[in-house]
PDB file of C-alpha atoms and ligand atoms in Angstrom:
ATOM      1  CA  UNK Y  93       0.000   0.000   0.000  1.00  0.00           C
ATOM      2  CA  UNK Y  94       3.401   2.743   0.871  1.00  0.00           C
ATOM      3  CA  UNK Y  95       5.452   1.181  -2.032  1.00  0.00           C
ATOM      4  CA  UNK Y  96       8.056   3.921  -3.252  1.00  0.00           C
ATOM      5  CA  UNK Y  97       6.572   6.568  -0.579  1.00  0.00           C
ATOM      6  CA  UNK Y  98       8.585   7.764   2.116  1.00  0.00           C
ATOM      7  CA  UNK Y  99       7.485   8.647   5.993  1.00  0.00           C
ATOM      8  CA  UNK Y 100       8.679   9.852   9.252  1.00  0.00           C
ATOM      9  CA  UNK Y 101       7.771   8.321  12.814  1.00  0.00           C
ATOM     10  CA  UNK Y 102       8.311  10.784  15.980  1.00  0.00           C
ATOM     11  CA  UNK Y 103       7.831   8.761  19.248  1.00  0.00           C
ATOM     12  CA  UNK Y 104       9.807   5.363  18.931  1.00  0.00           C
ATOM     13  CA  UNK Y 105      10.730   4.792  22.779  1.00  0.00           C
ATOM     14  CA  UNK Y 106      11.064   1.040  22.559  1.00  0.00           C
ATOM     15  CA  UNK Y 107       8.999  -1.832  21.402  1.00  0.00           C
ATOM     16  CA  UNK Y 108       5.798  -1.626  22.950  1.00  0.00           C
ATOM     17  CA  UNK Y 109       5.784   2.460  22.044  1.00  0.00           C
ATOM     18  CA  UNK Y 110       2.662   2.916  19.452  1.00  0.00           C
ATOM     19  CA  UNK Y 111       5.129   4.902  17.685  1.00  0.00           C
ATOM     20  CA  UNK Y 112       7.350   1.472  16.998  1.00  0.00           C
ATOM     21  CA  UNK Y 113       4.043  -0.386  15.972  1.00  0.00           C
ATOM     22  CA  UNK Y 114       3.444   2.355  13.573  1.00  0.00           C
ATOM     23  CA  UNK Y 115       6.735   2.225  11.881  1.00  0.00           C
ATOM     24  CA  UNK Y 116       7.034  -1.530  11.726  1.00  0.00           C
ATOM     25  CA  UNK Y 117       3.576  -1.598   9.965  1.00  0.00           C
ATOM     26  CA  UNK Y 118       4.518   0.936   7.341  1.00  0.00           C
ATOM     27  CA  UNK Y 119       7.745  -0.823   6.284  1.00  0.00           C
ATOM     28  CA  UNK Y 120       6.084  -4.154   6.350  1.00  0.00           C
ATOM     29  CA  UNK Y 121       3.702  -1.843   3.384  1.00  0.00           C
ATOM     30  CA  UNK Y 122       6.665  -0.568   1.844  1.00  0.00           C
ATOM     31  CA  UNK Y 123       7.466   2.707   3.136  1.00  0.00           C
ATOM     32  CA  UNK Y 124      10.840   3.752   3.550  1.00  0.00           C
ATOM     33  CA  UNK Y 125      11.158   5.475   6.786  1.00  0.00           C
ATOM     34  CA  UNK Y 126      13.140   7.990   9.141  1.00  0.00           C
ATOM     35  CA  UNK Y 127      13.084   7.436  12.743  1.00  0.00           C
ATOM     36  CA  UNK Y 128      13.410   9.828  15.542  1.00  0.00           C
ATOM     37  CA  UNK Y 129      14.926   9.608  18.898  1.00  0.00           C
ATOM     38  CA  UNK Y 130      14.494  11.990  22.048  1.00  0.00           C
ATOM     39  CA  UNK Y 131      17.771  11.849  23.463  1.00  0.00           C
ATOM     40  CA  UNK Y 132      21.111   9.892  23.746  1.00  0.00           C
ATOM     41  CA  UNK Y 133      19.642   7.400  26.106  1.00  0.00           C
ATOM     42  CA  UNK Y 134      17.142   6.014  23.742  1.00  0.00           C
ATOM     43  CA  UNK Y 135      18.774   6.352  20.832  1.00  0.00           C
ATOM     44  CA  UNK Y 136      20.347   2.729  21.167  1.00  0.00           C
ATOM     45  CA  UNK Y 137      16.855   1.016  21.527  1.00  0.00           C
ATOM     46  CA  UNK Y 138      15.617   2.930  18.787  1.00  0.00           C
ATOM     47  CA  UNK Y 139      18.250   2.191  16.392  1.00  0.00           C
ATOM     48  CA  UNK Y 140      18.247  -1.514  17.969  1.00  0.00           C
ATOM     49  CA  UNK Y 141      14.575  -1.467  16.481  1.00  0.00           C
ATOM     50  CA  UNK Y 142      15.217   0.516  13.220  1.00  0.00           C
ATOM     51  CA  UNK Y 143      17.874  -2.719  12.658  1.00  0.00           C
ATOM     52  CA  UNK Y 144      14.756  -4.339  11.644  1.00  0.00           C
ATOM     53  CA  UNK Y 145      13.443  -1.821   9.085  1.00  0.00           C
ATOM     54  CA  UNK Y 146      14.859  -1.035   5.478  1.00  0.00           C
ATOM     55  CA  UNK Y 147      17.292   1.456   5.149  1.00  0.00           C
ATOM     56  CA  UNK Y 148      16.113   3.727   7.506  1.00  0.00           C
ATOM     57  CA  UNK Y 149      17.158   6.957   8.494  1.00  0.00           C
ATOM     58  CA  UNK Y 150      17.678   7.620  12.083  1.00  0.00           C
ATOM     59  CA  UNK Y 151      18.138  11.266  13.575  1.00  0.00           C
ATOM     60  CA  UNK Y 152      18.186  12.762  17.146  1.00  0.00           C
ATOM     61  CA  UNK Y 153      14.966  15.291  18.215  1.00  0.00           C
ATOM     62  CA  UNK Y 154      13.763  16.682  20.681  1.00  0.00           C
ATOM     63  CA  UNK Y 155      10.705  18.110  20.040  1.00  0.00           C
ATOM     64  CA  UNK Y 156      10.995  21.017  22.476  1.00  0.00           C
ATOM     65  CA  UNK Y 157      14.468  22.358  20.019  1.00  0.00           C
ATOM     66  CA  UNK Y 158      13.055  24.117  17.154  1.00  0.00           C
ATOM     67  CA  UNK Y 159      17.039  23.385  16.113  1.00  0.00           C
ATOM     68  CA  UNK Y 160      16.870  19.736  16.247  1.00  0.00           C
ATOM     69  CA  UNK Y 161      13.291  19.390  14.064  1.00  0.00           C
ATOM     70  CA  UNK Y 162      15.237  21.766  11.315  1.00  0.00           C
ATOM     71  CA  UNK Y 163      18.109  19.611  10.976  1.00  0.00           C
ATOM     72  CA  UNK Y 164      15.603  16.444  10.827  1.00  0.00           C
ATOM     73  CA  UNK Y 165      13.373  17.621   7.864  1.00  0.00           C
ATOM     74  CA  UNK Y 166      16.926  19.267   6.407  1.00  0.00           C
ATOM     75  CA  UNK Y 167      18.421  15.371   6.643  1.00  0.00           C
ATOM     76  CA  UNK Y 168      14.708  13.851   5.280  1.00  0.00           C
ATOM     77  CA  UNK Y 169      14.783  16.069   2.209  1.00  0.00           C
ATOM     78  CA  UNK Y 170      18.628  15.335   1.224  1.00  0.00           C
ATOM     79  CA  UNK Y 171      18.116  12.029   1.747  1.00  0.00           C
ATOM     80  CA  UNK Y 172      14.450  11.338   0.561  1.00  0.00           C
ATOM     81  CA  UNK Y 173      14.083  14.459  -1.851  1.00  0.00           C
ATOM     82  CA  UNK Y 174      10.312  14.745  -0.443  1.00  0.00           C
ATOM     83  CA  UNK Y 175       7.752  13.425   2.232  1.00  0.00           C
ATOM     84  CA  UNK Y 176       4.519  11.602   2.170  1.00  0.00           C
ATOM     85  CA  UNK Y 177       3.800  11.304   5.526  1.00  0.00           C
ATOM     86  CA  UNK Y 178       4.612  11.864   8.984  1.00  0.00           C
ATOM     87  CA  UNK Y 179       3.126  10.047  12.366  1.00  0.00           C
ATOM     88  CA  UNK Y 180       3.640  12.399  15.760  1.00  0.00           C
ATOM     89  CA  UNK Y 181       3.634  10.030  18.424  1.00  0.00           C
ATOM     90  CA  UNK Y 182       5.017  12.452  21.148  1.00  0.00           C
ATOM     91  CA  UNK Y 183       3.620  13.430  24.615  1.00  0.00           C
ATOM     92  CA  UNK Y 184       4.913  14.496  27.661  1.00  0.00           C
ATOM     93  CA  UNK Y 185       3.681  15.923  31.228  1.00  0.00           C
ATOM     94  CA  UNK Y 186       5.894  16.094  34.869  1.00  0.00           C
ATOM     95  CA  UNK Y 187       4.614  13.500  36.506  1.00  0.00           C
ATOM     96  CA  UNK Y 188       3.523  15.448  39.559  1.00  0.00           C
ATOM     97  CA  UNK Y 189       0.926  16.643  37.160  1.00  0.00           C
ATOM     98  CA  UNK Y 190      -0.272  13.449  36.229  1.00  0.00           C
ATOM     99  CA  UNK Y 191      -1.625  12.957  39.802  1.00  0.00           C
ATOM    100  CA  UNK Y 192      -3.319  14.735  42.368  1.00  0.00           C
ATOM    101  CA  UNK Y 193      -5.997  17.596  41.762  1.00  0.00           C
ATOM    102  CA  UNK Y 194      -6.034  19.341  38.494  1.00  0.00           C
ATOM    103  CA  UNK Y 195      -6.292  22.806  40.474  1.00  0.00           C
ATOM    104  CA  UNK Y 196      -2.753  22.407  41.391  1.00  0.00           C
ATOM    105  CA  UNK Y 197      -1.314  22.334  38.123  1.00  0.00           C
ATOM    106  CA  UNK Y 198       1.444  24.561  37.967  1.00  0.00           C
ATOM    107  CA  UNK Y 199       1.937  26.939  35.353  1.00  0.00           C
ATOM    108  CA  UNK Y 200       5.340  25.371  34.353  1.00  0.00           C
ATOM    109  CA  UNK Y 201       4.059  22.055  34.218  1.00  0.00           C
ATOM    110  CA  UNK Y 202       0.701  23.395  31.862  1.00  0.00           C
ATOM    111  CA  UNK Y 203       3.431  25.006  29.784  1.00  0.00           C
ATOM    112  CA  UNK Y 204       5.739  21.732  29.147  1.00  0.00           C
ATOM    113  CA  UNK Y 205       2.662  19.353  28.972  1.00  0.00           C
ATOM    114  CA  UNK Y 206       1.314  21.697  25.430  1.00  0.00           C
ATOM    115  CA  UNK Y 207       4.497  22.303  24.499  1.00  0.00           C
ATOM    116  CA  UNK Y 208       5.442  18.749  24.092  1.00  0.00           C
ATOM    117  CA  UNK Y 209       2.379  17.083  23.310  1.00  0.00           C
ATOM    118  CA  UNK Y 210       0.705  19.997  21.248  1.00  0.00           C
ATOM    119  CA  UNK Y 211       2.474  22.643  20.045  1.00  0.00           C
ATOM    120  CA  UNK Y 212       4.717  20.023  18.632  1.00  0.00           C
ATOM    121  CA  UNK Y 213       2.865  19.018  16.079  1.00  0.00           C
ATOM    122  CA  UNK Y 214       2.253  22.560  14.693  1.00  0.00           C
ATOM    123  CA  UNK Y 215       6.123  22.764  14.607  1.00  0.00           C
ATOM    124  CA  UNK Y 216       6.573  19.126  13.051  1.00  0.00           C
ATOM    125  CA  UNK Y 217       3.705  19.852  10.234  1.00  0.00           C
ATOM    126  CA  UNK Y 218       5.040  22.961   9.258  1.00  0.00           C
ATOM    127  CA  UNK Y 219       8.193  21.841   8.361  1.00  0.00           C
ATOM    128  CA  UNK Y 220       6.742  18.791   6.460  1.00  0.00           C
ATOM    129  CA  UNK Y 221       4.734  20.508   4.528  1.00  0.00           C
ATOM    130  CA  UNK Y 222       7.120  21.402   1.633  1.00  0.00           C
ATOM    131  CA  UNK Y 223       8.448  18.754   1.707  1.00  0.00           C
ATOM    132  CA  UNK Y 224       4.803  17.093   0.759  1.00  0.00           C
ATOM    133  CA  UNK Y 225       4.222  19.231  -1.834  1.00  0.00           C
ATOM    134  CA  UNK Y 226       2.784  17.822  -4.726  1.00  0.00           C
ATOM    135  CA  UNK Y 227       2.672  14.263  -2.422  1.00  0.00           C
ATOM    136  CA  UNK Y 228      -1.056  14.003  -1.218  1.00  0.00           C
ATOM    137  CA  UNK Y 229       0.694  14.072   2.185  1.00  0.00           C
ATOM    138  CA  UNK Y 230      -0.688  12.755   4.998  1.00  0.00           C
ATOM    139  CA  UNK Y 231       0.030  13.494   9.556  1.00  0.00           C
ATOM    140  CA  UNK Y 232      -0.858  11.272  11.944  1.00  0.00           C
ATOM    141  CA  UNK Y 233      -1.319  12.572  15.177  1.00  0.00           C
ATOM    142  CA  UNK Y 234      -1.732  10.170  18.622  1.00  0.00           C
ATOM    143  CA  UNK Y 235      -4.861  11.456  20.792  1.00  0.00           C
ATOM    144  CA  UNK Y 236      -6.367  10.145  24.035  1.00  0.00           C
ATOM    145  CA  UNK Y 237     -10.334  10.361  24.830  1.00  0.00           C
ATOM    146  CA  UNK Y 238      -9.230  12.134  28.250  1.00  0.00           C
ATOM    147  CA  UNK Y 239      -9.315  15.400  25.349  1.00  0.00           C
ATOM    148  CA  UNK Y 240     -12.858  15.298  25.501  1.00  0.00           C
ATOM    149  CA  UNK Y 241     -13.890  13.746  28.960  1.00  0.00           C
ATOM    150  CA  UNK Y 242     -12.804  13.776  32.244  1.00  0.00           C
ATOM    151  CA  UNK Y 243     -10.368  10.908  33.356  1.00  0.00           C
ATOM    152  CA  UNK Y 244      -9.242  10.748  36.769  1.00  0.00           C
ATOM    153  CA  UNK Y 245      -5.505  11.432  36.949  1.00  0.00           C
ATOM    154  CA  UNK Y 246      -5.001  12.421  33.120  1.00  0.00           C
ATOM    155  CA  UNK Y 247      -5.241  15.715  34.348  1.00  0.00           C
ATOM    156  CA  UNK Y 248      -2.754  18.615  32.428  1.00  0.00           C
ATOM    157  CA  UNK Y 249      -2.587  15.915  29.512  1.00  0.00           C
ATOM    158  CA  UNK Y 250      -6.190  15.772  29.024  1.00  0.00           C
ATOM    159  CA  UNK Y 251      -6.030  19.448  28.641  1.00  0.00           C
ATOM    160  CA  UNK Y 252      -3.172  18.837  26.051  1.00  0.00           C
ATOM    161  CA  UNK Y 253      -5.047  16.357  23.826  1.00  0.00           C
ATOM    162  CA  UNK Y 254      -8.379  18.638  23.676  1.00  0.00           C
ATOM    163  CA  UNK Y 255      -5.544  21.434  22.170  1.00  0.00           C
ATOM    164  CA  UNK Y 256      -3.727  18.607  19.930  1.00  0.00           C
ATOM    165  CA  UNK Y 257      -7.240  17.980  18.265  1.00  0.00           C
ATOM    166  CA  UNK Y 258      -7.968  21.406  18.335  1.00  0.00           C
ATOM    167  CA  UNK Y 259      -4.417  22.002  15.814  1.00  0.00           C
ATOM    168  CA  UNK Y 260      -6.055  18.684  14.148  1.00  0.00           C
ATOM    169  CA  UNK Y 261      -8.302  20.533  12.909  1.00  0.00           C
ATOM    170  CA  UNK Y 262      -6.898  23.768  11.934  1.00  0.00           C
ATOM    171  CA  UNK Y 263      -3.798  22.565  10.624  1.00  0.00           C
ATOM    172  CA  UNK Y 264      -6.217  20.539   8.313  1.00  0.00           C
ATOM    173  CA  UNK Y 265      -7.614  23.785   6.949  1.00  0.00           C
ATOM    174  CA  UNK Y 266      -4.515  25.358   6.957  1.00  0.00           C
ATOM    175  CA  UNK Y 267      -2.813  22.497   4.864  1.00  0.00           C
ATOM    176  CA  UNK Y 268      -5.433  21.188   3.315  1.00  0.00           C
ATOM    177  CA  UNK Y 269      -5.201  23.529  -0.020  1.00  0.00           C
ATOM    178  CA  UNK Y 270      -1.690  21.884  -0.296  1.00  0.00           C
ATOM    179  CA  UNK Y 271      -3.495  18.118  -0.416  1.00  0.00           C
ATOM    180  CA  UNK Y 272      -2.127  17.472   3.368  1.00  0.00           C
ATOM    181  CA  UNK Y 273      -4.357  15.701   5.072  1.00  0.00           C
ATOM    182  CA  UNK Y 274      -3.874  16.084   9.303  1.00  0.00           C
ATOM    183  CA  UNK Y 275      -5.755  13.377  11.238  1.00  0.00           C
ATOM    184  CA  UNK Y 276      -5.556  11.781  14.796  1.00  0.00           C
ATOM    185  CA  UNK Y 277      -6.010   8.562  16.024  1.00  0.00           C
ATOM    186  CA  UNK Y 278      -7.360   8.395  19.680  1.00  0.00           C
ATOM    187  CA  UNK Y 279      -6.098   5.216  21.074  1.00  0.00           C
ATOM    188  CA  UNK Y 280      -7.826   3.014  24.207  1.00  0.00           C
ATOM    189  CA  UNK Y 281      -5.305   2.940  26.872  1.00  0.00           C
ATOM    190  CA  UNK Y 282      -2.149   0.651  26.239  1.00  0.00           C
ATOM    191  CA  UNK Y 283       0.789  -0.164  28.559  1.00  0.00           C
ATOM    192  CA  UNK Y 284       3.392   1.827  27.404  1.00  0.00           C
ATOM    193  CA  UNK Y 285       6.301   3.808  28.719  1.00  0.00           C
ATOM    194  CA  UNK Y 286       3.985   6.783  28.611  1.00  0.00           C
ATOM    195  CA  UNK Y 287       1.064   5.867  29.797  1.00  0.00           C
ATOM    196  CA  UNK Y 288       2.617   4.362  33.084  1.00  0.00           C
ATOM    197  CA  UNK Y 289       3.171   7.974  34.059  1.00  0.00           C
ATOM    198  CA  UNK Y 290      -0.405   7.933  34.535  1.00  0.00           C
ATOM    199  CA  UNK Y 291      -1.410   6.848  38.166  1.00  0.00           C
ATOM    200  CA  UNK Y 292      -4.093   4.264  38.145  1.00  0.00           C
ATOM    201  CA  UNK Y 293      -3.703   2.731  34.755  1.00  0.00           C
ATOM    202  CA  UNK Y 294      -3.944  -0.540  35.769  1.00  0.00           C
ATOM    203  CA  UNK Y 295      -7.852  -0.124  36.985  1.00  0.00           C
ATOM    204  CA  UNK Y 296      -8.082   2.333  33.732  1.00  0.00           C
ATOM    205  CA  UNK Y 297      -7.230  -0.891  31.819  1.00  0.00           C
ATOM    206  CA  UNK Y 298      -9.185  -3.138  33.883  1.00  0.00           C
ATOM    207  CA  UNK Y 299     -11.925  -0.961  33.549  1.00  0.00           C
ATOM    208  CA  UNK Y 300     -11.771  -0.508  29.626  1.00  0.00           C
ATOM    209  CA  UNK Y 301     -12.104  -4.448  29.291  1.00  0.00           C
ATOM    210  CA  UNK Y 302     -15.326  -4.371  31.163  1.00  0.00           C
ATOM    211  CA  UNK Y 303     -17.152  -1.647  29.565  1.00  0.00           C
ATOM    212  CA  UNK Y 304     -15.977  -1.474  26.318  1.00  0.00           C
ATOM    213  CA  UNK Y 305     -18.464  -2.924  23.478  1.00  0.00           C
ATOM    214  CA  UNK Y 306     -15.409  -5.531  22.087  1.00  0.00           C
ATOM    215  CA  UNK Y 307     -14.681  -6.156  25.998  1.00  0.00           C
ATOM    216  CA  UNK Y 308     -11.340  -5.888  25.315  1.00  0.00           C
ATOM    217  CA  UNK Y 309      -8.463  -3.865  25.294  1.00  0.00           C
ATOM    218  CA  UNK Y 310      -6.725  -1.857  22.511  1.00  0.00           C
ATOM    219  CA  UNK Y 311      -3.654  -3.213  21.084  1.00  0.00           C
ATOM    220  CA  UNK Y 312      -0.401  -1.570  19.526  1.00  0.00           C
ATOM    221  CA  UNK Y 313      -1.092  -3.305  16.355  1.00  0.00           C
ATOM    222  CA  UNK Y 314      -4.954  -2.252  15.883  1.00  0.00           C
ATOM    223  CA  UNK Y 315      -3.452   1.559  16.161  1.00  0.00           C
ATOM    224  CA  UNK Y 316      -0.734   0.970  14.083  1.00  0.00           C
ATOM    225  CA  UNK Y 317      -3.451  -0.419  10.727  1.00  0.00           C
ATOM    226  CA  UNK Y 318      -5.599   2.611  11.387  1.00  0.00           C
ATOM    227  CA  UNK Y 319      -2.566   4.731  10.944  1.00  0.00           C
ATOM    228  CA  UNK Y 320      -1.809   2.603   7.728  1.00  0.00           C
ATOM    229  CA  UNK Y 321      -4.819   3.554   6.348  1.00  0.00           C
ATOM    230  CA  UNK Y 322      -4.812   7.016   7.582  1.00  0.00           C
ATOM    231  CA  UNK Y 323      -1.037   7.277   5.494  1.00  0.00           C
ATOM    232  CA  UNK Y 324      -2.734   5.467   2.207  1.00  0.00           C
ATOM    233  CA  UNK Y 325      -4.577   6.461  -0.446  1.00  0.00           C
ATOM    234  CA  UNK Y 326      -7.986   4.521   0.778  1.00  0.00           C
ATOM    235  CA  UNK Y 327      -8.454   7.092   2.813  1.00  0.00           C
ATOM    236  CA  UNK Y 328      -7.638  10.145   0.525  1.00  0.00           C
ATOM    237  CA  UNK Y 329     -11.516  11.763   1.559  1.00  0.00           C
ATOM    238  CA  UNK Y 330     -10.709  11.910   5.284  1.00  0.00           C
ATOM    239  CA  UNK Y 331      -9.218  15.195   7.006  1.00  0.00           C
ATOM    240  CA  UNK Y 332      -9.227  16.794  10.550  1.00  0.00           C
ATOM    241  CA  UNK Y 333     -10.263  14.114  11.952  1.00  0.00           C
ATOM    242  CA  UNK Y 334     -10.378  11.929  15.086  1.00  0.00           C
ATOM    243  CA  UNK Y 335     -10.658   8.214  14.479  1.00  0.00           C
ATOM    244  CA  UNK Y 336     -11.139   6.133  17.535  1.00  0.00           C
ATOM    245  CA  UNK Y 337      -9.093   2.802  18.097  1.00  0.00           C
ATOM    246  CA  UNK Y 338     -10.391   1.949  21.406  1.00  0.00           C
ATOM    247  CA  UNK Y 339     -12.638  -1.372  21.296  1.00  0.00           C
ATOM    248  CA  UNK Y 340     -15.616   1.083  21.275  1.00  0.00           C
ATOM    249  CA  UNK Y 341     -15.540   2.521  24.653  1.00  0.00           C
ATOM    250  CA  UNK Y 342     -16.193   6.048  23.716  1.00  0.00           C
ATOM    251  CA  UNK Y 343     -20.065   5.354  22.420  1.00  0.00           C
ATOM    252  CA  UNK Y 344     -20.613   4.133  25.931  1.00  0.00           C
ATOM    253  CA  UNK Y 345     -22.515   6.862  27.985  1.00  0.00           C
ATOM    254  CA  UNK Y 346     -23.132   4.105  31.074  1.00  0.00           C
ATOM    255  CA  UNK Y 347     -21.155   1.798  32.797  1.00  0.00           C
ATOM    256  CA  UNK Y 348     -23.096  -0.519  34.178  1.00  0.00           C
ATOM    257  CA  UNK Y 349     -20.861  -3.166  36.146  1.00  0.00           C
ATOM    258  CA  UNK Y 350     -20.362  -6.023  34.558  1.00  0.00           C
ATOM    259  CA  UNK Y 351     -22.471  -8.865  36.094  1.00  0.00           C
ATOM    260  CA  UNK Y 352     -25.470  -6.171  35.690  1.00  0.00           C
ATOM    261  CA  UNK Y 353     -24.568  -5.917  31.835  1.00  0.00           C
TER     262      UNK Y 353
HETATM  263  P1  NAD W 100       5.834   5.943  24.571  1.00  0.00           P
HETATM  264  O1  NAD W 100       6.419   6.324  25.885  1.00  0.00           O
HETATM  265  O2  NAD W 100       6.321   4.718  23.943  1.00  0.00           O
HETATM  266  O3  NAD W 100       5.964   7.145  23.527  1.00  0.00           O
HETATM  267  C1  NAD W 100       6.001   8.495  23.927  1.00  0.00           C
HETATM  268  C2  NAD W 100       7.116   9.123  23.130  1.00  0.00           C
HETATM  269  O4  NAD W 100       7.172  10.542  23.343  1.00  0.00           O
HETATM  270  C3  NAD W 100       8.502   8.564  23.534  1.00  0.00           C
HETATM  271  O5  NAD W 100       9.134   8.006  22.417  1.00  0.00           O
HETATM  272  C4  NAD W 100       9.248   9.785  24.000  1.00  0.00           C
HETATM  273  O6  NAD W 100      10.629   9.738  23.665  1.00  0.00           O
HETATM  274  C5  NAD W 100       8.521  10.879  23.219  1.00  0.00           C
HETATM  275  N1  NAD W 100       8.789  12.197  23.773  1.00  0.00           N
HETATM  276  C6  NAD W 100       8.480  12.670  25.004  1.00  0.00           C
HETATM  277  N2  NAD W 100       8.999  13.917  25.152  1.00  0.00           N
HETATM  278  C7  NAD W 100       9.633  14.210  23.970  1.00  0.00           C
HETATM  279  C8  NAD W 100      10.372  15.328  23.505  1.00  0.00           C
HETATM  280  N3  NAD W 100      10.603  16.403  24.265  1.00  0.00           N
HETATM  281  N4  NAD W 100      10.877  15.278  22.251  1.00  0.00           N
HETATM  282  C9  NAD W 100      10.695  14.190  21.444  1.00  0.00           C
HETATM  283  N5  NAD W 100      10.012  13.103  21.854  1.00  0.00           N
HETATM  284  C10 NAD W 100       9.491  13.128  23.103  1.00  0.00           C
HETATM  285  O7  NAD W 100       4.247   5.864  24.820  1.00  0.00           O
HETATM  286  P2  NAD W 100       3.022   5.718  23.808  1.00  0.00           P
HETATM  287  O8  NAD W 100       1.906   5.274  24.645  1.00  0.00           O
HETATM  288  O9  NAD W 100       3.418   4.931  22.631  1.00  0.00           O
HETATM  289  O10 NAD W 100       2.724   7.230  23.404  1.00  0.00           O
HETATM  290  C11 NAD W 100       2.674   7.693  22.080  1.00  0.00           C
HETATM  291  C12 NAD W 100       1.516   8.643  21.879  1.00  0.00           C
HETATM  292  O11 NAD W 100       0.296   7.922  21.997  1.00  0.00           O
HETATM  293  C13 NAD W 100       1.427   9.768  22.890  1.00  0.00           C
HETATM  294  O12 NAD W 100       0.992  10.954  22.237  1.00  0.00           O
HETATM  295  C14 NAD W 100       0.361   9.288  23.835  1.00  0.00           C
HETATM  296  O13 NAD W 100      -0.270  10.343  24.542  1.00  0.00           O
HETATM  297  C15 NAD W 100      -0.564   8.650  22.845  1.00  0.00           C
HETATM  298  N6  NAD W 100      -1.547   7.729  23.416  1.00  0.00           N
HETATM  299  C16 NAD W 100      -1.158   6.726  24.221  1.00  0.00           C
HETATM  300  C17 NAD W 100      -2.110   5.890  24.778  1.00  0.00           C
HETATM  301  C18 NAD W 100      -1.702   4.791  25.723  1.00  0.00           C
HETATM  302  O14 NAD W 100      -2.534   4.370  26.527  1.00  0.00           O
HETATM  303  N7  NAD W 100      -0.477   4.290  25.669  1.00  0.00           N
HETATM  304  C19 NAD W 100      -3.473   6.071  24.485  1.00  0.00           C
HETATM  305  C20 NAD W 100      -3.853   7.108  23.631  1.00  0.00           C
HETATM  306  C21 NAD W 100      -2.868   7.948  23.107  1.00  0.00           C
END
């Protein structure tokens, strides 16, 4: 479905990061891919993992170092010539903020939570986009459903998704002219390096299972074929959107327990 296109993934941590699921899923479709890393410490797992894709291109970012993301699209377009798609698979909150009461978030830790897991992907996209020209590009973005609802403990983050699908949708206007499509993918919760910042995910996931219509959890791989799709042509009608991967539990509007159900 990606053969002869080329893509970049933002968020590879290590093998159970959505990020990695993406990226292995793309290749396995024939992309040819660039990898990020945040920092010196993962940059071994990550290229340990990139081992297994073709040819890939692997580069250092931090998202908050408007330095770093120039040199990464700089290296993309000398080495690919163009883009067709890029997943951001980035968040980030202290995790004193992932706890507590919301009405002590500090303005520091507001700040770094939208910097990182927002703003980002204003910065990423805007630097892709000439490099889609002409490409029917496509961004993937990662959301959570604690962007639209209250879930205990998500806290400064949910606050931060609500504004990533907020840019969702106006970086889709704003690119759109150019034939970028900008979508996101909100995820059920997943154990992952991330989300164990989050106190409580353990009943969060226990809870999921119960309620959700599939009664089930989600699962790196589900994410990572909605993103395939998302990065194809099939689904060249589709922008500024938020497509749920979550085993349903969003329709749900009670929870019944589950004897009761
Ligand atoms: P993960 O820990 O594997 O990935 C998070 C990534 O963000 C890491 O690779 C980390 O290096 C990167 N990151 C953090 N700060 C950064 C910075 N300053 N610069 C560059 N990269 C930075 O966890 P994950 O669960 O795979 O998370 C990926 C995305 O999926 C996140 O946006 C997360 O909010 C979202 N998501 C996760 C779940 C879940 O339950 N795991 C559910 C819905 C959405």
């Amino acid at each position: 479905m990606l053969e002869g296109k080329t893509g970049i993934v933002f968020g590879i941590a290590n093998k159970r990061s959505i990020a990695w699921a993406i990226a292995r899923t793309l290749a396995q479709h024939g992309a040819r891919l660039a990898v990020t890393h945040q920092n010196e410490r993962l940059e071994e797992k990550v290229r340990e993992l990139a081992g297994q894709l073709a040819e890939p291109l692997i580069l250092p970012c931090d998202a908050s170092e408007d330095d770093q993301i120039d040199a990464v699209f700089k290296a993309v377009e000398e080495a690919f010539g163009g883009l067709d798609f890029l997943i951001h698979s980035i968040a980030f909150a202290a995790r004193e903020d992932l706890e507590g009461d919301f009405t002590d978030t500090s303005r520091a830790g507001y700040h770094l939570a939208q910097d990182i897991s927002a703003y980002s992907l204003i910065a990423l996209a805007r630097r892709a986009a000439p490099l889609m020209a002409g490409r029917d590009g496509s961004v993937v973005t990662l959301s959570y459903l604690g962007g639209e609802r209250v879930v205990p403990h998500y806290n400064v983050m949910g606050v931060a998704k609500a504004a990533l699908e907020a840019n969702v949708r106006y970086l889709a206007h704003s690119l759109g002219p150019r034939g970028i499509r900008v979508n996101a993918i909100s995820a059920g919760p997943i154990k992952t390096l991330a989300a164990s910042g989050i106190s409580g995910l353990s009943k969060m996931l226990k809870s999921v299972a119960a309620v959700a219509p599939l009664r089930r959890n989600t699962q790196q791989a589900e994410v990572a074929d909605t993103a395939l799709f998302l990065c194809s042509h099939l689904s060249r009608g589709i922008t500024g959107e938020v497509i749920y991967v979550d085993a349903g539990y969003h329709i749900m509007g009670m929870f019944q327990p589950p004897e009761e159900a």
